[in-house]
Coordinates of C-alpha atoms in Angstrom, one line a residue:
Chain A
M24 CA 171.1 83.7 75.1
L25 CA 168.7 83.0 72.3
L26 CA 170.9 82.2 69.4
K27 CA 169.3 82.6 66.0
G28 CA 170.3 81.9 62.5
A29 CA 169.7 79.2 59.9
K30 CA 173.2 77.9 60.0
L31 CA 172.7 76.5 63.5
K32 CA 171.0 73.5 62.1
I33 CA 174.4 72.3 61.0
S34 CA 175.6 71.8 64.6
E35 CA 174.4 68.6 66.2
I36 CA 175.4 69.7 69.6
P37 CA 172.6 71.3 71.8
E38 CA 173.2 74.9 72.7
P39 CA 173.2 74.3 76.5
T40 CA 176.0 71.8 75.9
I41 CA 178.0 74.4 73.8
M42 CA 177.6 76.8 76.7
R43 CA 178.9 74.2 79.2
L44 CA 181.8 73.3 76.9
T45 CA 183.0 76.9 77.2
V46 CA 183.0 76.5 80.9
Y47 CA 184.8 73.2 80.8
A48 CA 187.4 74.9 78.5
R49 CA 187.9 77.6 81.1
C50 CA 188.4 75.0 83.9
L51 CA 190.7 72.8 81.8
T52 CA 192.8 75.8 80.9
D53 CA 193.3 76.4 84.7
L54 CA 194.1 72.7 85.3
V55 CA 196.7 72.7 82.5
K56 CA 198.3 75.8 83.9
Q57 CA 198.5 73.9 87.3
N58 CA 200.2 71.0 85.5
V59 CA 197.3 68.7 86.2
Q60 CA 197.5 66.0 83.5
V61 CA 194.4 63.9 84.1
V62 CA 191.0 64.9 85.4
S63 CA 188.0 62.7 86.4
S64 CA 184.5 63.7 85.3
E65 CA 183.7 64.2 89.0
K66 CA 186.5 66.7 89.5
L67 CA 185.8 68.5 86.2
A68 CA 182.1 68.6 87.2
N69 CA 183.0 70.1 90.6
E70 CA 185.2 72.7 89.0
A71 CA 182.5 73.7 86.5
G72 CA 179.7 73.6 89.0
V73 CA 177.6 70.9 87.3
N74 CA 177.1 67.2 88.0
A75 CA 179.4 64.4 86.7
A76 CA 176.7 62.7 84.6
Q77 CA 176.2 66.0 82.8
V78 CA 179.9 66.3 82.1
R79 CA 180.1 62.8 80.6
K80 CA 177.0 63.4 78.5
D81 CA 178.3 66.7 77.2
L82 CA 181.7 65.3 76.4
S83 CA 180.2 62.3 74.6
Y84 CA 179.3 64.7 71.8
L85 CA 183.0 65.1 71.1
G86 CA 183.5 61.4 70.8
S87 CA 184.6 58.8 73.3
F88 CA 188.0 59.3 74.7
G89 CA 187.8 59.4 78.5
R90 CA 189.3 56.3 80.2
R91 CA 187.0 54.5 82.6
G92 CA 188.4 54.8 86.2
V93 CA 191.1 57.1 85.0
G94 CA 189.5 60.2 83.5
Y95 CA 190.3 62.6 80.7
E96 CA 193.8 63.9 79.7
T97 CA 193.4 67.6 80.3
N98 CA 195.5 68.8 77.4
H99 CA 193.8 66.4 74.9
L100 CA 190.3 67.3 76.2
L101 CA 191.0 71.0 76.0
N102 CA 192.2 70.6 72.5
K103 CA 189.1 68.7 71.5
I104 CA 186.8 71.3 73.0
S105 CA 188.8 74.1 71.3
I106 CA 188.4 72.4 67.9
C107 CA 184.7 72.0 68.6
L108 CA 184.4 75.7 69.6
G109 CA 186.3 76.7 66.5
L110 CA 189.0 78.3 68.6
T111 CA 192.0 76.9 66.7
K112 CA 191.6 79.7 64.2
E113 CA 192.0 83.5 64.8
R114 CA 188.7 85.3 64.3
S115 CA 188.5 89.0 63.7
I116 CA 186.0 91.2 65.6
V117 CA 184.8 94.7 65.4
I118 CA 182.8 96.7 67.9
V119 CA 180.3 99.4 67.1
G120 CA 179.8 102.0 69.8
V121 CA 182.5 103.1 72.2
G122 CA 180.5 104.6 75.0
K123 CA 181.0 103.2 78.5
L124 CA 180.1 99.6 77.8
G125 CA 181.9 99.5 74.4
S126 CA 185.0 101.0 75.9
A127 CA 184.9 98.4 78.7
L128 CA 184.6 95.6 76.1
L129 CA 187.5 97.0 74.2
G130 CA 189.6 96.8 77.3
Y131 CA 188.6 93.2 78.1
Q132 CA 191.7 91.1 77.9
G133 CA 189.9 87.8 77.8
F134 CA 189.0 88.1 74.1
L135 CA 192.6 88.1 73.0
E136 CA 193.5 85.0 75.0
K137 CA 190.8 83.0 73.2
G138 CA 192.1 83.8 69.7
F139 CA 189.6 86.7 69.1
K140 CA 191.3 89.7 67.5
M141 CA 189.7 93.1 67.9
V142 CA 190.5 94.8 64.6
A143 CA 188.5 98.0 64.8
A144 CA 186.1 100.1 66.8
F145 CA 183.4 102.3 65.2
D146 CA 181.4 105.3 66.4
T147 CA 179.5 108.2 64.9
D148 CA 180.5 110.7 67.6
K149 CA 183.1 113.1 66.0
R150 CA 184.7 113.6 69.5
R151 CA 185.4 109.9 69.8
I152 CA 186.6 109.2 66.2
G153 CA 190.4 109.2 65.9
S154 CA 190.9 108.5 69.5
S155 CA 192.4 105.2 70.7
I156 CA 190.9 102.9 73.3
G157 CA 193.0 100.0 74.6
G158 CA 195.3 100.3 71.6
I159 CA 192.3 100.2 69.1
E160 CA 191.7 103.2 66.9
V161 CA 188.1 104.5 66.9
I162 CA 187.0 104.9 63.2
D163 CA 184.0 106.7 61.7
L164 CA 181.1 104.2 61.2
E165 CA 180.9 105.3 57.6
R166 CA 184.0 103.1 57.0
V167 CA 182.5 99.9 58.4
D168 CA 181.9 98.2 55.1
E169 CA 185.5 98.8 53.9
I170 CA 187.1 97.5 57.1
I171 CA 184.9 94.5 57.5
K172 CA 185.6 93.4 53.9
K173 CA 189.3 94.2 54.0
K174 CA 190.0 92.6 57.3
N175 CA 187.6 89.6 56.8
V176 CA 185.8 90.3 60.1
E177 CA 183.4 87.5 61.2
I178 CA 181.9 88.9 64.4
G179 CA 180.4 92.3 65.1
I180 CA 179.7 93.5 68.6
I181 CA 176.9 96.0 68.9
A182 CA 177.3 98.3 72.0
V183 CA 175.2 101.3 70.9
P184 CA 172.1 102.7 72.5
A185 CA 168.9 100.8 71.9
E186 CA 167.5 103.2 69.4
A187 CA 170.5 102.9 67.1
A188 CA 171.0 99.2 67.3
Q189 CA 168.8 98.0 64.4
K190 CA 170.4 100.5 62.0
V191 CA 173.9 99.4 63.0
A192 CA 172.9 95.7 62.6
D193 CA 171.6 96.5 59.1
R194 CA 174.9 98.1 58.2
L195 CA 176.9 95.2 59.5
V196 CA 174.8 92.8 57.5
V197 CA 175.2 94.8 54.3
A198 CA 179.0 94.9 55.0
G199 CA 179.0 91.1 55.0
I200 CA 179.3 90.3 58.7
K201 CA 178.5 86.6 59.6
S202 CA 177.6 86.9 63.2
I203 CA 176.5 89.6 65.7
L204 CA 176.7 89.8 69.5
N205 CA 174.2 92.4 70.6
F206 CA 174.6 94.2 73.9
A207 CA 172.0 96.9 73.1
P208 CA 168.9 96.4 75.3
V209 CA 166.6 95.9 72.3
V210 CA 165.5 92.9 70.1
I211 CA 167.1 93.4 66.7
K212 CA 166.2 91.6 63.5
V213 CA 168.7 90.1 61.0
P214 CA 168.4 87.8 58.0
E215 CA 168.2 84.0 58.7
S216 CA 171.7 83.5 57.4
I217 CA 173.3 85.7 60.2
L218 CA 174.1 84.2 63.6
L219 CA 172.7 86.5 66.3
R220 CA 173.3 86.3 70.1
R221 CA 172.3 88.9 72.6
V222 CA 173.7 89.7 76.0
D223 CA 171.0 91.6 77.9
L224 CA 172.1 92.8 81.3
S225 CA 168.6 93.5 82.5
S226 CA 167.4 90.0 81.4
E227 CA 170.1 88.5 83.6
L228 CA 168.8 90.4 86.6
E229 CA 165.2 89.5 85.7
I230 CA 166.1 85.8 85.6
L231 CA 167.6 86.1 89.1
S232 CA 164.6 88.1 90.2
H233 CA 162.2 85.3 89.0
Y234 CA 164.0 82.7 91.1
L235 CA 164.3 85.0 94.1
N236 CA 160.5 85.5 93.8
S237 CA 159.9 81.7 93.5
S238 CA 162.0 81.0 96.5
H239 CA 160.1 83.5 98.6
K240 CA 156.9 81.6 98.0
E241 CA 158.3 78.6 99.7
Chain B
M9 CA 174.0 81.3 81.5
L10 CA 174.2 78.3 83.8
L11 CA 172.0 79.2 86.7
K12 CA 172.8 77.3 89.9
G13 CA 171.3 77.1 93.3
A14 CA 169.0 74.8 95.2
K15 CA 166.1 77.2 95.2
L16 CA 165.6 76.8 91.5
K17 CA 163.7 73.6 92.0
I18 CA 160.9 75.7 93.3
S19 CA 160.3 77.2 89.8
E20 CA 158.3 74.9 87.5
I21 CA 159.2 77.0 84.5
P22 CA 162.2 75.9 82.4
E23 CA 165.1 78.3 82.3
P24 CA 165.0 78.9 78.5
T25 CA 161.3 79.9 78.9
I26 CA 162.3 82.4 81.7
M27 CA 164.9 83.8 79.3
R28 CA 162.3 84.2 76.6
L29 CA 159.8 85.8 79.0
T30 CA 162.3 88.6 79.6
V31 CA 162.4 89.1 75.8
Y32 CA 158.6 89.1 75.5
A33 CA 158.5 91.6 78.3
R34 CA 160.8 93.9 76.4
C35 CA 158.7 93.6 73.2
L36 CA 155.5 94.1 75.1
T37 CA 156.8 97.2 76.9
D38 CA 157.5 98.7 73.4
L39 CA 154.1 97.7 72.1
V40 CA 152.4 99.3 75.2
K41 CA 154.4 102.5 74.6
Q42 CA 153.1 102.4 71.0
N43 CA 149.5 102.1 72.3
V44 CA 149.1 98.7 70.8
Q45 CA 146.4 97.0 72.9
V46 CA 146.2 93.5 71.5
V47 CA 148.9 91.3 70.1
S48 CA 148.7 87.9 68.3
S49 CA 151.2 85.2 69.2
E50 CA 152.4 85.5 65.6
K51 CA 153.2 89.2 65.9
L52 CA 154.8 88.8 69.4
A53 CA 156.8 85.9 68.0
N54 CA 158.0 88.0 65.1
E55 CA 159.0 90.9 67.5
A56 CA 160.9 88.5 69.8
G57 CA 162.5 86.6 67.0
V58 CA 161.0 83.1 67.8
N59 CA 158.2 81.1 66.3
A60 CA 154.5 81.5 67.3
A61 CA 154.2 77.9 68.7
Q62 CA 157.1 78.7 71.1
V63 CA 155.4 81.9 72.3
R64 CA 152.1 80.0 73.0
K65 CA 154.0 77.2 74.8
D66 CA 156.0 79.7 76.9
L67 CA 152.9 81.7 77.8
S68 CA 151.0 78.6 78.7
Y69 CA 153.1 78.4 81.9
L70 CA 151.5 81.7 83.0
G71 CA 148.0 80.3 82.7
S72 CA 145.5 80.4 79.9
F73 CA 144.4 83.9 79.0
G74 CA 145.0 84.5 75.3
R75 CA 141.9 84.6 73.2
R76 CA 141.8 82.4 70.2
G77 CA 141.7 84.4 67.0
V78 CA 142.2 87.6 68.9
G79 CA 145.4 87.5 70.8
Y80 CA 146.8 88.7 74.1
E81 CA 146.0 92.0 75.7
T82 CA 149.4 93.7 75.8
N83 CA 149.1 95.4 79.2
H84 CA 147.6 92.3 80.9
L85 CA 150.3 90.0 79.5
L86 CA 153.1 92.4 80.4
N87 CA 151.7 92.5 83.9
K88 CA 151.5 88.7 84.1
I89 CA 155.1 88.3 83.0
S90 CA 156.3 91.0 85.4
I91 CA 154.7 89.1 88.3
C92 CA 156.3 85.9 87.1
L93 CA 159.7 87.6 86.9
G94 CA 159.2 89.1 90.3
L95 CA 159.5 92.6 88.9
T96 CA 156.6 94.0 90.8
K97 CA 158.8 94.6 93.8
E98 CA 161.9 96.8 93.9
R99 CA 165.1 94.8 94.4
S100 CA 168.3 96.3 95.7
I101 CA 171.6 95.5 94.0
V102 CA 175.2 96.2 94.8
I103 CA 178.2 96.0 92.5
V104 CA 181.7 95.0 93.6
G105 CA 184.5 96.3 91.4
V106 CA 184.3 99.7 89.6
G107 CA 186.9 99.2 87.0
K108 CA 185.9 99.7 83.3
L109 CA 183.2 97.1 83.2
G110 CA 181.8 97.9 86.7
S111 CA 181.7 101.6 85.9
A112 CA 179.9 100.8 82.6
L113 CA 177.3 98.6 84.5
L114 CA 176.8 101.4 87.1
G115 CA 175.9 103.8 84.3
Y116 CA 173.5 101.3 82.7
Q117 CA 170.0 102.9 82.7
G118 CA 168.1 99.7 81.9
F119 CA 168.4 98.3 85.4
L120 CA 166.5 101.2 87.0
E121 CA 163.6 100.9 84.5
K122 CA 163.0 97.3 85.5
G123 CA 162.7 98.1 89.2
F124 CA 166.3 97.2 90.2
K125 CA 167.9 99.8 92.5
M126 CA 171.6 100.1 92.6
V127 CA 172.3 101.0 96.3
A128 CA 176.1 100.9 96.5
A129 CA 179.3 100.2 94.7
F130 CA 182.4 98.7 96.3
D131 CA 186.0 98.6 95.6
T132 CA 189.3 98.0 97.4
D133 CA 191.3 100.7 95.4
K134 CA 191.8 103.7 97.7
R135 CA 191.8 106.0 94.7
R136 CA 188.3 105.0 93.7
I137 CA 186.8 104.9 97.2
G138 CA 184.8 108.0 98.0
S139 CA 184.3 108.9 94.3
S140 CA 180.9 108.8 92.7
I141 CA 180.0 107.0 89.5
G142 CA 176.6 107.6 87.9
G143 CA 175.4 109.1 91.2
I144 CA 176.5 106.0 93.2
E145 CA 179.1 106.4 95.9
V146 CA 182.1 104.0 95.8
I147 CA 182.5 102.5 99.2
D148 CA 185.4 100.5 100.8
L149 CA 184.7 96.8 100.3
E150 CA 185.3 96.4 104.1
R151 CA 181.8 97.9 104.6
V152 CA 180.0 95.4 102.4
D153 CA 178.4 93.3 105.2
E154 CA 177.0 96.4 106.9
I155 CA 175.5 97.8 103.7
I156 CA 174.0 94.5 102.5
K157 CA 172.3 93.9 105.8
K158 CA 171.1 97.5 106.3
K159 CA 169.8 98.0 102.8
N160 CA 168.4 94.4 102.5
V161 CA 170.4 93.8 99.2
E162 CA 169.3 90.7 97.3
I163 CA 171.6 90.7 94.3
G164 CA 175.3 91.2 94.1
I165 CA 177.1 91.9 90.9
I166 CA 180.8 90.8 90.7
A167 CA 182.9 92.9 88.3
V168 CA 186.3 92.4 89.7
P169 CA 189.3 90.7 88.0
A170 CA 189.2 86.9 87.8
E171 CA 191.7 86.3 90.6
A172 CA 189.7 88.4 93.1
A173 CA 186.2 87.0 92.2
Q174 CA 186.0 84.0 94.6
K175 CA 187.1 86.0 97.6
V176 CA 184.4 88.7 96.8
A177 CA 181.8 86.0 96.3
D178 CA 182.7 84.5 99.7
R179 CA 182.3 87.9 101.3
L180 CA 178.9 88.5 99.7
V181 CA 177.7 85.1 100.9
V182 CA 178.8 85.8 104.5
A183 CA 177.1 89.2 104.3
G184 CA 173.8 87.4 103.5
I185 CA 173.4 88.0 99.7
K186 CA 170.8 85.8 98.1
S187 CA 172.0 85.8 94.5
I188 CA 175.1 86.7 92.5
L189 CA 175.6 87.8 88.9
N190 CA 179.2 87.1 88.1
F191 CA 181.0 89.0 85.3
A192 CA 184.5 87.9 86.3
P193 CA 185.9 85.5 83.7
V194 CA 186.2 82.6 86.2
V195 CA 184.0 79.9 87.6
I196 CA 183.2 80.7 91.2
K197 CA 181.7 78.5 93.9
V198 CA 178.9 79.4 96.2
P199 CA 176.8 77.4 98.6
E200 CA 173.7 75.6 97.2
S201 CA 171.4 78.1 98.7
I202 CA 172.7 81.0 96.7
L203 CA 171.5 81.7 93.2
L204 CA 174.4 82.2 90.8
R205 CA 174.4 83.3 87.2
R206 CA 177.4 84.2 85.1
V207 CA 177.8 86.5 82.1
D208 CA 181.0 85.4 80.4
L209 CA 181.9 87.7 77.5
S210 CA 184.4 85.2 76.1
S211 CA 181.9 82.4 76.2
E212 CA 179.5 84.4 74.2
L213 CA 182.1 84.8 71.5
E214 CA 183.1 81.1 71.7
I215 CA 179.5 80.1 71.1
L216 CA 179.3 82.2 68.0
S217 CA 182.7 80.8 67.0
H218 CA 181.4 77.2 67.3
Y219 CA 178.5 77.9 64.9
L220 CA 180.7 79.9 62.5
N221 CA 183.0 76.8 62.5
S222 CA 180.1 74.4 61.9
S223 CA 178.8 76.5 59.0
H224 CA 182.2 76.5 57.4
K225 CA 182.2 72.7 57.2
E226 CA 179.1 72.8 55.0

């Protein structure tokens, strides 16, 4: 949620559409695996849990290539979305903080499938440094600049406690990171040139809570 | 992302505003802790990483109570937002799946602070059942109906592998859950009456990837 960064202006596609494109990509991947070659906007909408008009509108940002009365070629559409999402190129990621959440993220297989490559994990805890989690070595945070530059890392995931998050973000920025995904439950600040997204687990529950509350008022 | 469910229509506040309200609440909690009693929309905007006009627009959904040239009383505003987010009432949560991610979520302190109460964790793995994670007992999934009804659980978190997620969602729905937060990397389907939100870790990276890609084209 709440993507920030000056570079955004370059994209002409609204953020909610980008979000839905990631969902369509997931559905299309399943369909391709099942050897389904053509899909209608109705069927894709049903799979993605949105309505068909929304699907057509979202896909119109990628150019016109659905065939009226026939639908979209699954492989072709998946390819188009992958290009739009920049998934045709491998992107290197690092993670800072290998507590419970960080370790869980390190073990998450889904990243690899999508062309994201976890190149290193950092921590400041001497007991963790030198250990290996999910095949990734845990390195002293002191070496973050060196690794980010050497391995051309584009995305940094922050999974440290709230009170350490801003300091870690500052270090990542100095090291030359281009984008940050923040899991720490705190609002961090970065220069305008850095893309920043946060995943706030409490926020997700609070949003559900709001709607549960609204529905009780019925 | 991608909130679904018929009940949404009841809320007149747009979803992006709801998301930002959770951020303002986090900033205001910090300000209250620091004994700051009044905050301007500019200052709150800066803390939350949005612009001041956005803050004023978002807060206008809660009614008019900022004082021109003075600002908002932090405590009062936090209280208003908490009411809007339905956080004035304790809500019971269960989690299904206590692998790495599920265990990390169980240990997440932030939930408790916001009035969410983790009442049980479920798994099907006999080696996990009966153990305790973060003070929460891991219970056989077979007992999910009984616990959800007895403890009046409103929110179910799904943290099982993709292939098991739909089945778990179906069970939660039958058991009478009102809302689901899905962490499994798959699109699940639920009846219209159930609120559904998903946190897709790959999607978050894909969204960053899209913008990294766009900025490279500059």
